[in-house]
JSON list of C-alpha atoms in Angstrom, two decimals:
[
{"chain": "A", "resi": 133, "resn": "ALA", "atom": "CA", "xyz": [0.00, 0.00, 0.00]},
{"chain": "A", "resi": 134, "resn": "ARG", "atom": "CA", "xyz": [2.82, 2.41, 0.80]},
{"chain": "A", "resi": 135, "resn": "ALA", "atom": "CA", "xyz": [4.45, 1.56, -2.53]},
{"chain": "A", "resi": 136, "resn": "LEU", "atom": "CA", "xyz": [1.21, 2.49, -4.28]},
{"chain": "A", "resi": 137, "resn": "ALA", "atom": "CA", "xyz": [1.05, 5.75, -2.33]},
{"chain": "A", "resi": 138, "resn": "SER", "atom": "CA", "xyz": [4.48, 6.74, -3.64]},
{"chain": "A", "resi": 139, "resn": "LEU", "atom": "CA", "xyz": [3.49, 6.53, -7.33]},
{"chain": "A", "resi": 140, "resn": "PRO", "atom": "CA", "xyz": [3.12, 9.95, -9.01]},
{"chain": "A", "resi": 141, "resn": "LYS", "atom": "CA", "xyz": [-0.39, 9.27, -10.39]},
{"chain": "A", "resi": 142, "resn": "MET", "atom": "CA", "xyz": [-1.56, 8.06, -6.98]},
{"chain": "A", "resi": 143, "resn": "LYS", "atom": "CA", "xyz": [-0.14, 11.16, -5.29]},
{"chain": "A", "resi": 144, "resn": "GLN", "atom": "CA", "xyz": [-1.86, 13.34, -7.86]},
{"chain": "A", "resi": 145, "resn": "TYR", "atom": "CA", "xyz": [-5.22, 11.59, -7.43]},
{"chain": "A", "resi": 146, "resn": "TYR", "atom": "CA", "xyz": [-5.17, 11.65, -3.62]},
{"chain": "A", "resi": 147, "resn": "ALA", "atom": "CA", "xyz": [-4.04, 15.27, -3.51]},
{"chain": "A", "resi": 148, "resn": "GLN", "atom": "CA", "xyz": [-7.55, 16.00, -4.85]},
{"chain": "A", "resi": 149, "resn": "PHE", "atom": "CA", "xyz": [-9.17, 13.90, -2.07]},
{"chain": "A", "resi": 150, "resn": "PRO", "atom": "CA", "xyz": [-7.17, 14.47, 1.15]},
{"chain": "A", "resi": 151, "resn": "GLU", "atom": "CA", "xyz": [-9.93, 12.90, 3.28]},
{"chain": "A", "resi": 152, "resn": "LYS", "atom": "CA", "xyz": [-9.29, 9.52, 1.69]},
{"chain": "A", "resi": 153, "resn": "ARG", "atom": "CA", "xyz": [-6.69, 7.07, 2.97]},
{"chain": "A", "resi": 154, "resn": "ASN", "atom": "CA", "xyz": [-5.33, 5.54, -0.19]},
{"chain": "A", "resi": 155, "resn": "PRO", "atom": "CA", "xyz": [-3.76, 2.36, 1.20]},
{"chain": "A", "resi": 156, "resn": "GLU", "atom": "CA", "xyz": [-7.17, 1.13, 2.35]},
{"chain": "A", "resi": 157, "resn": "ASP", "atom": "CA", "xyz": [-8.66, 1.92, -1.04]},
{"chain": "A", "resi": 158, "resn": "HIS", "atom": "CA", "xyz": [-6.29, -0.51, -2.74]},
{"chain": "A", "resi": 159, "resn": "ALA", "atom": "CA", "xyz": [-4.86, -3.06, -0.34]},
{"chain": "A", "resi": 160, "resn": "GLU", "atom": "CA", "xyz": [-5.15, -4.50, 3.12]},
{"chain": "A", "resi": 161, "resn": "LEU", "atom": "CA", "xyz": [-3.10, -7.00, 5.07]},
{"chain": "A", "resi": 162, "resn": "ILE", "atom": "CA", "xyz": [-5.17, -9.68, 6.78]},
{"chain": "A", "resi": 163, "resn": "LEU", "atom": "CA", "xyz": [-3.69, -11.76, 9.57]},
{"chain": "A", "resi": 164, "resn": "ALA", "atom": "CA", "xyz": [-5.71, -14.98, 9.86]},
{"chain": "A", "resi": 165, "resn": "HIS", "atom": "CA", "xyz": [-5.28, -16.48, 13.32]},
{"chain": "A", "resi": 166, "resn": "GLN", "atom": "CA", "xyz": [-7.49, -19.55, 13.76]},
{"chain": "A", "resi": 167, "resn": "THR", "atom": "CA", "xyz": [-6.93, -19.89, 17.51]},
{"chain": "A", "resi": 168, "resn": "PHE", "atom": "CA", "xyz": [-6.86, -16.22, 18.54]},
{"chain": "A", "resi": 169, "resn": "GLY", "atom": "CA", "xyz": [-8.61, -15.81, 21.87]},
{"chain": "A", "resi": 170, "resn": "PHE", "atom": "CA", "xyz": [-8.90, -19.53, 22.52]},
{"chain": "A", "resi": 171, "resn": "ARG", "atom": "CA", "xyz": [-8.56, -20.78, 26.08]},
{"chain": "A", "resi": 172, "resn": "ALA", "atom": "CA", "xyz": [-5.57, -23.00, 26.87]},
{"chain": "A", "resi": 173, "resn": "PRO", "atom": "CA", "xyz": [-4.56, -25.60, 25.85]},
{"chain": "A", "resi": 174, "resn": "GLU", "atom": "CA", "xyz": [-5.85, -24.86, 22.29]},
{"chain": "A", "resi": 175, "resn": "GLY", "atom": "CA", "xyz": [-4.91, -21.18, 22.49]},
{"chain": "A", "resi": 176, "resn": "SER", "atom": "CA", "xyz": [-1.89, -19.27, 23.72]},
{"chain": "A", "resi": 177, "resn": "PRO", "atom": "CA", "xyz": [-2.20, -15.99, 25.65]},
{"chain": "A", "resi": 178, "resn": "GLU", "atom": "CA", "xyz": [1.39, -15.19, 24.65]},
{"chain": "A", "resi": 179, "resn": "ASN", "atom": "CA", "xyz": [0.52, -15.54, 20.95]},
{"chain": "A", "resi": 180, "resn": "ASP", "atom": "CA", "xyz": [-2.60, -13.42, 21.42]},
{"chain": "A", "resi": 181, "resn": "GLU", "atom": "CA", "xyz": [-0.55, -10.68, 23.08]},
{"chain": "A", "resi": 182, "resn": "ALA", "atom": "CA", "xyz": [1.96, -10.80, 20.21]},
{"chain": "A", "resi": 183, "resn": "VAL", "atom": "CA", "xyz": [-0.91, -10.36, 17.73]},
{"chain": "A", "resi": 184, "resn": "ARG", "atom": "CA", "xyz": [-2.22, -7.37, 19.71]},
{"chain": "A", "resi": 185, "resn": "LEU", "atom": "CA", "xyz": [1.27, -5.84, 19.77]},
{"chain": "A", "resi": 186, "resn": "LEU", "atom": "CA", "xyz": [1.66, -6.30, 16.01]},
{"chain": "A", "resi": 187, "resn": "LEU", "atom": "CA", "xyz": [-1.74, -4.71, 15.34]},
{"chain": "A", "resi": 188, "resn": "SER", "atom": "CA", "xyz": [-1.06, -1.82, 17.72]},
{"chain": "A", "resi": 189, "resn": "ARG", "atom": "CA", "xyz": [2.21, -1.04, 15.96]},
{"chain": "A", "resi": 190, "resn": "HIS", "atom": "CA", "xyz": [0.33, -0.87, 12.65]},
{"chain": "A", "resi": 191, "resn": "ALA", "atom": "CA", "xyz": [-2.79, 0.91, 13.88]},
{"chain": "A", "resi": 192, "resn": "ASN", "atom": "CA", "xyz": [-2.52, 3.50, 11.10]},
{"chain": "A", "resi": 193, "resn": "ASP", "atom": "CA", "xyz": [-2.02, 0.92, 8.37]},
{"chain": "A", "resi": 194, "resn": "PRO", "atom": "CA", "xyz": [-4.67, -1.27, 6.72]},
{"chain": "A", "resi": 195, "resn": "VAL", "atom": "CA", "xyz": [-3.81, -4.30, 8.89]},
{"chain": "A", "resi": 196, "resn": "PHE", "atom": "CA", "xyz": [-6.68, -6.52, 10.06]},
{"chain": "A", "resi": 197, "resn": "LEU", "atom": "CA", "xyz": [-7.13, -9.65, 12.16]},
{"chain": "A", "resi": 198, "resn": "VAL", "atom": "CA", "xyz": [-9.63, -12.37, 11.27]},
{"chain": "A", "resi": 199, "resn": "PHE", "atom": "CA", "xyz": [-10.32, -15.27, 13.62]},
{"chain": "A", "resi": 200, "resn": "ASP", "atom": "CA", "xyz": [-12.89, -17.92, 14.43]},
{"chain": "A", "resi": 201, "resn": "LEU", "atom": "CA", "xyz": [-15.27, -17.49, 17.34]},
{"chain": "A", "resi": 202, "resn": "THR", "atom": "CA", "xyz": [-16.09, -20.92, 18.79]},
{"chain": "A", "resi": 203, "resn": "PRO", "atom": "CA", "xyz": [-17.07, -22.52, 22.10]},
{"chain": "A", "resi": 204, "resn": "SER", "atom": "CA", "xyz": [-13.30, -22.68, 22.84]},
{"chain": "A", "resi": 205, "resn": "THR", "atom": "CA", "xyz": [-12.94, -18.89, 22.59]},
{"chain": "A", "resi": 206, "resn": "SER", "atom": "CA", "xyz": [-12.34, -17.02, 25.85]},
{"chain": "A", "resi": 207, "resn": "GLU", "atom": "CA", "xyz": [-15.10, -15.12, 27.61]},
{"chain": "A", "resi": 208, "resn": "ASP", "atom": "CA", "xyz": [-13.29, -11.80, 27.03]},
{"chain": "A", "resi": 209, "resn": "VAL", "atom": "CA", "xyz": [-13.27, -12.25, 23.27]},
{"chain": "A", "resi": 210, "resn": "TRP", "atom": "CA", "xyz": [-16.90, -13.41, 23.27]},
{"chain": "A", "resi": 211, "resn": "TYR", "atom": "CA", "xyz": [-17.81, -10.29, 25.26]},
{"chain": "A", "resi": 212, "resn": "MET", "atom": "CA", "xyz": [-16.00, -8.04, 22.74]},
{"chain": "A", "resi": 213, "resn": "VAL", "atom": "CA", "xyz": [-17.90, -9.61, 19.82]},
{"chain": "A", "resi": 214, "resn": "GLU", "atom": "CA", "xyz": [-21.27, -9.67, 21.58]},
{"chain": "A", "resi": 215, "resn": "ALA", "atom": "CA", "xyz": [-20.85, -6.00, 22.59]},
{"chain": "A", "resi": 216, "resn": "PHE", "atom": "CA", "xyz": [-20.32, -5.14, 18.92]},
{"chain": "A", "resi": 217, "resn": "LEU", "atom": "CA", "xyz": [-23.38, -7.14, 17.87]},
{"chain": "A", "resi": 218, "resn": "THR", "atom": "CA", "xyz": [-25.52, -5.60, 20.62]},
{"chain": "A", "resi": 219, "resn": "ARG", "atom": "CA", "xyz": [-24.56, -2.09, 19.44]},
{"chain": "A", "resi": 220, "resn": "ARG", "atom": "CA", "xyz": [-25.61, -3.10, 15.93]},
{"chain": "A", "resi": 221, "resn": "GLY", "atom": "CA", "xyz": [-29.04, -4.16, 17.19]},
{"chain": "A", "resi": 222, "resn": "GLY", "atom": "CA", "xyz": [-31.19, -7.17, 16.40]},
{"chain": "A", "resi": 223, "resn": "TYR", "atom": "CA", "xyz": [-28.86, -9.56, 18.21]},
{"chain": "A", "resi": 224, "resn": "GLN", "atom": "CA", "xyz": [-29.92, -11.86, 21.04]},
{"chain": "A", "resi": 225, "resn": "LEU", "atom": "CA", "xyz": [-27.17, -13.09, 23.39]},
{"chain": "A", "resi": 226, "resn": "GLY", "atom": "CA", "xyz": [-26.33, -16.73, 22.80]},
{"chain": "A", "resi": 227, "resn": "ALA", "atom": "CA", "xyz": [-27.95, -16.83, 19.36]},
{"chain": "A", "resi": 228, "resn": "PHE", "atom": "CA", "xyz": [-25.01, -18.64, 17.71]},
{"chain": "A", "resi": 229, "resn": "THR", "atom": "CA", "xyz": [-21.99, -20.78, 18.54]},
{"chain": "A", "resi": 230, "resn": "TYR", "atom": "CA", "xyz": [-19.67, -20.22, 15.56]},
{"chain": "A", "resi": 231, "resn": "ALA", "atom": "CA", "xyz": [-18.67, -17.10, 13.65]},
{"chain": "A", "resi": 232, "resn": "SER", "atom": "CA", "xyz": [-15.80, -15.43, 11.85]},
{"chain": "A", "resi": 233, "resn": "VAL", "atom": "CA", "xyz": [-14.68, -12.03, 13.10]},
{"chain": "A", "resi": 234, "resn": "LYS", "atom": "CA", "xyz": [-12.73, -9.20, 11.46]},
{"chain": "A", "resi": 235, "resn": "CYS", "atom": "CA", "xyz": [-10.96, -6.68, 13.73]},
{"chain": "A", "resi": 236, "resn": "ARG", "atom": "CA", "xyz": [-8.39, -3.93, 13.65]},
{"chain": "A", "resi": 237, "resn": "TRP", "atom": "CA", "xyz": [-6.55, -2.01, 16.33]},
{"chain": "A", "resi": 238, "resn": "ASP", "atom": "CA", "xyz": [-8.36, 1.00, 17.76]},
{"chain": "A", "resi": 239, "resn": "ALA", "atom": "CA", "xyz": [-5.69, 3.37, 19.05]},
{"chain": "A", "resi": 240, "resn": "ALA", "atom": "CA", "xyz": [-8.25, 5.52, 20.86]},
{"chain": "A", "resi": 241, "resn": "VAL", "atom": "CA", "xyz": [-9.39, 2.55, 22.95]},
{"chain": "A", "resi": 242, "resn": "GLY", "atom": "CA", "xyz": [-6.02, 0.80, 23.07]},
{"chain": "A", "resi": 243, "resn": "ASP", "atom": "CA", "xyz": [-7.49, -2.53, 22.05]},
{"chain": "A", "resi": 244, "resn": "LEU", "atom": "CA", "xyz": [-9.06, -4.43, 19.20]},
{"chain": "A", "resi": 245, "resn": "ALA", "atom": "CA", "xyz": [-12.25, -3.14, 17.60]},
{"chain": "A", "resi": 246, "resn": "VAL", "atom": "CA", "xyz": [-14.62, -5.55, 15.88]},
{"chain": "A", "resi": 247, "resn": "LEU", "atom": "CA", "xyz": [-15.48, -4.46, 12.34]},
{"chain": "A", "resi": 248, "resn": "GLU", "atom": "CA", "xyz": [-17.51, -7.36, 10.97]},
{"chain": "A", "resi": 249, "resn": "VAL", "atom": "CA", "xyz": [-18.97, -10.68, 12.13]},
{"chain": "A", "resi": 250, "resn": "TRP", "atom": "CA", "xyz": [-20.13, -13.54, 9.92]},
{"chain": "A", "resi": 251, "resn": "VAL", "atom": "CA", "xyz": [-22.34, -16.04, 11.73]},
{"chain": "A", "resi": 252, "resn": "HIS", "atom": "CA", "xyz": [-22.02, -19.66, 10.60]},
{"chain": "A", "resi": 253, "resn": "GLU", "atom": "CA", "xyz": [-24.43, -21.54, 12.83]},
{"chain": "A", "resi": 254, "resn": "CYS", "atom": "CA", "xyz": [-27.24, -20.54, 15.16]},
{"chain": "A", "resi": 255, "resn": "THR", "atom": "CA", "xyz": [-28.30, -22.38, 18.31]},
{"chain": "A", "resi": 256, "resn": "THR", "atom": "CA", "xyz": [-31.78, -22.65, 16.81]},
{"chain": "A", "resi": 257, "resn": "GLY", "atom": "CA", "xyz": [-30.43, -25.35, 14.53]},
{"chain": "A", "resi": 258, "resn": "ILE", "atom": "CA", "xyz": [-31.18, -23.25, 11.46]},
{"chain": "A", "resi": 259, "resn": "PRO", "atom": "CA", "xyz": [-27.87, -22.45, 9.81]},
{"chain": "A", "resi": 260, "resn": "ILE", "atom": "CA", "xyz": [-27.26, -18.85, 8.89]},
{"chain": "A", "resi": 261, "resn": "LEU", "atom": "CA", "xyz": [-24.31, -18.90, 6.56]},
{"chain": "A", "resi": 262, "resn": "SER", "atom": "CA", "xyz": [-22.32, -15.71, 6.23]},
{"chain": "A", "resi": 263, "resn": "MET", "atom": "CA", "xyz": [-24.79, -13.42, 7.96]},
{"chain": "A", "resi": 264, "resn": "ASP", "atom": "CA", "xyz": [-22.93, -10.12, 7.89]},
{"chain": "A", "resi": 265, "resn": "PHE", "atom": "CA", "xyz": [-23.12, -7.88, 10.99]},
{"chain": "A", "resi": 266, "resn": "GLY", "atom": "CA", "xyz": [-20.85, -5.06, 9.86]},
{"chain": "A", "resi": 267, "resn": "PRO", "atom": "CA", "xyz": [-19.05, -2.86, 9.31]},
{"chain": "A", "resi": 268, "resn": "GLU", "atom": "CA", "xyz": [-20.30, -0.04, 11.49]},
{"chain": "A", "resi": 269, "resn": "THR", "atom": "CA", "xyz": [-20.62, 3.33, 9.81]},
{"chain": "A", "resi": 270, "resn": "ALA", "atom": "CA", "xyz": [-20.25, 6.87, 11.13]},
{"chain": "A", "resi": 271, "resn": "GLU", "atom": "CA", "xyz": [-24.02, 7.40, 11.01]},
{"chain": "A", "resi": 272, "resn": "GLU", "atom": "CA", "xyz": [-24.64, 4.60, 13.53]}
]
């Protein structure tokens, strides 16, 4: 993304639109961590902290974390995701057991911020594949 930003045509285009962040318009780095937030022994708090450190160091870059939310995921991570869904509305606590989550570092909060959630299975037994709960917008 930074390489793109250094190209003369890109500089010229984005000089006309200073409110835009050109790296995010063209590229993003996604760190897929299948066991992020899992309780031991499946997960590793040390690895989770390393992921948080990496994301915090690149808070101003288009760097994102995606992970699976499962019954093995810690209560803290479940709380973070459920708080996001509750803010979005139309979500009932405990409505699903599996989802995929996309986050990025929020420097203002000093922690991860959930951007999107895709539910894979509901506890009702009726599968909801790829039900998108995001991203949040400024109007919300």
